[in-house]
mmCIF file with all atom_site columns, C-alpha atoms in Angstrom:
data_model
loop_
_atom_site.group_PDB
_atom_site.id
_atom_site.type_symbol
_atom_site.label_atom_id
_atom_site.label_alt_id
_atom_site.label_comp_id
_atom_site.label_asym_id
_atom_site.label_entity_id
_atom_site.label_seq_id
_atom_site.pdbx_PDB_ins_code
_atom_site.Cartn_x
_atom_site.Cartn_y
_atom_site.Cartn_z
_atom_site.occupancy
_atom_site.B_iso_or_equiv
_atom_site.pdbx_formal_charge
_atom_site.auth_seq_id
_atom_site.auth_comp_id
_atom_site.auth_asym_id
_atom_site.auth_atom_id
_atom_site.pdbx_PDB_model_num
ATOM 1  C CA . UNK A 1 1  ? 9.172  10.265  -3.667  1.00 77.00 ? 107 UNK A CA 1
ATOM 2  C CA . UNK A 1 2  ? 10.661 6.790   -3.991  1.00 79.00 ? 108 UNK A CA 1
ATOM 3  C CA . UNK A 1 3  ? 9.646  4.178   -1.471  1.00 80.00 ? 109 UNK A CA 1
ATOM 4  C CA . UNK A 1 4  ? 12.035 1.577   -0.097  1.00 81.00 ? 110 UNK A CA 1
ATOM 5  C CA . UNK A 1 5  ? 9.368  -1.070  0.667   1.00 81.00 ? 111 UNK A CA 1
ATOM 6  C CA . UNK A 1 6  ? 5.883  -1.776  -0.671  1.00 84.00 ? 112 UNK A CA 1
ATOM 7  C CA . UNK A 1 7  ? 3.304  -3.905  1.062   1.00 84.00 ? 113 UNK A CA 1
ATOM 8  C CA . UNK A 1 8  ? 0.254  -5.259  -0.777  1.00 85.00 ? 114 UNK A CA 1
ATOM 9  C CA . UNK A 1 9  ? -2.466 -6.292  1.607   1.00 85.00 ? 115 UNK A CA 1
ATOM 10 C CA . UNK A 1 10 ? -6.172 -6.924  1.011   1.00 84.00 ? 116 UNK A CA 1
ATOM 11 C CA . UNK A 1 11 ? -8.460 -4.666  3.028   1.00 87.00 ? 117 UNK A CA 1
ATOM 12 C CA . UNK A 1 12 ? -9.926 -7.646  4.839   1.00 83.00 ? 118 UNK A CA 1
ATOM 13 C CA . UNK A 1 13 ? -6.500 -8.789  6.102   1.00 79.00 ? 119 UNK A CA 1
ATOM 14 C CA . UNK A 1 14 ? -6.254 -8.694  9.881   1.00 80.00 ? 120 UNK A CA 1
ATOM 15 C CA . UNK A 1 15 ? -2.833 -8.118  11.456  1.00 78.00 ? 121 UNK A CA 1
ATOM 16 C CA . UNK A 1 16 ? -2.812 -9.773  14.854  1.00 83.00 ? 122 UNK A CA 1
ATOM 17 C CA . UNK A 1 17 ? 0.816  -9.060  15.661  1.00 81.00 ? 123 UNK A CA 1
ATOM 18 C CA . UNK A 1 18 ? 3.428  -6.499  14.747  1.00 80.00 ? 124 UNK A CA 1
ATOM 19 C CA . UNK A 1 19 ? 4.926  -6.913  11.273  1.00 72.00 ? 125 UNK A CA 1
ATOM 20 C CA . UNK A 1 20 ? 8.715  -6.766  11.121  1.00 72.00 ? 126 UNK A CA 1
ATOM 21 C CA . UNK A 1 21 ? 9.792  -5.366  7.759   1.00 70.00 ? 127 UNK A CA 1
ATOM 22 C CA . UNK A 1 22 ? 13.255 -6.739  8.363   1.00 70.00 ? 128 UNK A CA 1
ATOM 23 C CA . UNK A 1 23 ? 16.052 -6.573  5.852   1.00 71.00 ? 129 UNK A CA 1
ATOM 24 C CA . UNK A 1 24 ? 15.383 -7.502  2.217   1.00 69.00 ? 130 UNK A CA 1
ATOM 25 C CA . UNK A 1 25 ? 17.906 -8.588  -0.367  1.00 70.00 ? 131 UNK A CA 1
ATOM 26 C CA . UNK A 1 26 ? 17.466 -6.653  -3.638  1.00 69.00 ? 132 UNK A CA 1
ATOM 27 C CA . UNK A 1 27 ? 14.916 -8.277  -5.895  1.00 72.00 ? 133 UNK A CA 1
ATOM 28 C CA . UNK A 1 28 ? 13.300 -10.236 -3.053  1.00 76.00 ? 134 UNK A CA 1
ATOM 29 C CA . UNK A 1 29 ? 9.566  -10.601 -2.612  1.00 74.00 ? 135 UNK A CA 1
ATOM 30 C CA . UNK A 1 30 ? 7.976  -12.137 0.479   1.00 77.00 ? 136 UNK A CA 1
ATOM 31 C CA . UNK A 1 31 ? 4.662  -13.963 -0.030  1.00 75.00 ? 137 UNK A CA 1
ATOM 32 C CA . UNK A 1 32 ? 3.414  -16.196 2.810   1.00 72.00 ? 138 UNK A CA 1
ATOM 33 C CA . UNK A 1 33 ? 3.019  -19.841 2.001   1.00 72.00 ? 139 UNK A CA 1
ATOM 34 C CA . UNK A 1 34 ? -0.503 -20.056 3.379   1.00 71.00 ? 140 UNK A CA 1
ATOM 35 C CA . UNK A 1 35 ? -4.050 -19.254 2.223   1.00 70.00 ? 141 UNK A CA 1
ATOM 36 C CA . UNK A 1 36 ? -3.027 -19.713 -1.396  1.00 68.00 ? 142 UNK A CA 1
ATOM 37 C CA . UNK A 1 37 ? -5.869 -21.959 -2.565  1.00 68.00 ? 143 UNK A CA 1
ATOM 38 C CA . UNK A 1 38 ? -3.776 -23.599 -5.266  1.00 65.00 ? 144 UNK A CA 1
ATOM 39 C CA . UNK A 1 39 ? -2.025 -20.383 -6.389  1.00 65.00 ? 145 UNK A CA 1
ATOM 40 C CA . UNK A 1 40 ? -0.185 -17.559 -4.680  1.00 68.00 ? 146 UNK A CA 1
ATOM 41 C CA . UNK A 1 41 ? -1.380 -15.948 -1.491  1.00 71.00 ? 147 UNK A CA 1
ATOM 42 C CA . UNK A 1 42 ? -3.499 -12.998 -2.650  1.00 71.00 ? 148 UNK A CA 1
ATOM 43 C CA . UNK A 1 43 ? -3.885 -11.434 0.791   1.00 78.00 ? 149 UNK A CA 1
ATOM 44 C CA . UNK A 1 44 ? -0.373 -10.200 1.517   1.00 82.00 ? 150 UNK A CA 1
ATOM 45 C CA . UNK A 1 45 ? 3.000  -9.608  -0.127  1.00 83.00 ? 151 UNK A CA 1
ATOM 46 C CA . UNK A 1 46 ? 5.997  -7.492  0.805   1.00 85.00 ? 152 UNK A CA 1
ATOM 47 C CA . UNK A 1 47 ? 9.166  -6.511  -0.997  1.00 86.00 ? 153 UNK A CA 1
ATOM 48 C CA . UNK A 1 48 ? 11.473 -3.791  -2.166  1.00 85.00 ? 154 UNK A CA 1
ATOM 49 C CA . UNK A 1 49 ? 9.836  -1.057  -4.208  1.00 84.00 ? 155 UNK A CA 1
ATOM 50 C CA . UNK A 1 50 ? 11.440 -2.097  -7.525  1.00 84.00 ? 156 UNK A CA 1
ATOM 51 C CA . UNK A 1 51 ? 10.466 -5.756  -7.067  1.00 82.00 ? 157 UNK A CA 1
ATOM 52 C CA . UNK A 1 52 ? 6.931  -5.087  -5.987  1.00 84.00 ? 158 UNK A CA 1
ATOM 53 C CA . UNK A 1 53 ? 6.143  -2.376  -8.527  1.00 83.00 ? 159 UNK A CA 1
ATOM 54 C CA . UNK A 1 54 ? 7.939  -4.052  -11.421 1.00 82.00 ? 160 UNK A CA 1
ATOM 55 C CA . UNK A 1 55 ? 6.883  -7.658  -10.784 1.00 79.00 ? 161 UNK A CA 1
ATOM 56 C CA . UNK A 1 56 ? 4.115  -8.312  -8.222  1.00 79.00 ? 162 UNK A CA 1
ATOM 57 C CA . UNK A 1 57 ? 1.914  -5.321  -9.017  1.00 81.00 ? 163 UNK A CA 1
ATOM 58 C CA . UNK A 1 58 ? 1.980  -6.080  -12.780 1.00 83.00 ? 164 UNK A CA 1
ATOM 59 C CA . UNK A 1 59 ? 0.985  -9.723  -12.481 1.00 77.00 ? 165 UNK A CA 1
ATOM 60 C CA . UNK A 1 60 ? -2.572 -9.210  -13.803 1.00 79.00 ? 166 UNK A CA 1
ATOM 61 C CA . UNK A 1 61 ? -1.314 -7.195  -16.793 1.00 83.00 ? 167 UNK A CA 1
ATOM 62 C CA . UNK A 1 62 ? 1.078  -10.042 -17.623 1.00 78.00 ? 168 UNK A CA 1
ATOM 63 C CA . UNK A 1 63 ? -1.768 -12.616 -17.371 1.00 77.00 ? 169 UNK A CA 1
ATOM 64 C CA . UNK A 1 64 ? -3.885 -10.531 -19.755 1.00 83.00 ? 170 UNK A CA 1
ATOM 65 C CA . UNK A 1 65 ? -1.028 -10.285 -22.294 1.00 84.00 ? 171 UNK A CA 1
ATOM 66 C CA . UNK A 1 66 ? -0.570 -14.063 -22.309 1.00 79.00 ? 172 UNK A CA 1
ATOM 67 C CA . UNK A 1 67 ? -4.290 -14.619 -22.865 1.00 67.00 ? 173 UNK A CA 1
#
């Protein structure tokens, strides 16, 4: 099965309103510009399956490779 969208959300994230998946341009990731504490928001990200699985979800592996 191939997914069209992937959402990464921490288990302690509270959704207080309905989330509109909307329309994504290929290769687009959505990461809110809030709660980033000097880096990227680690609580929520959304994107197309290829972008999320090939980029966002491998970020820690890439950090380990760079040392």
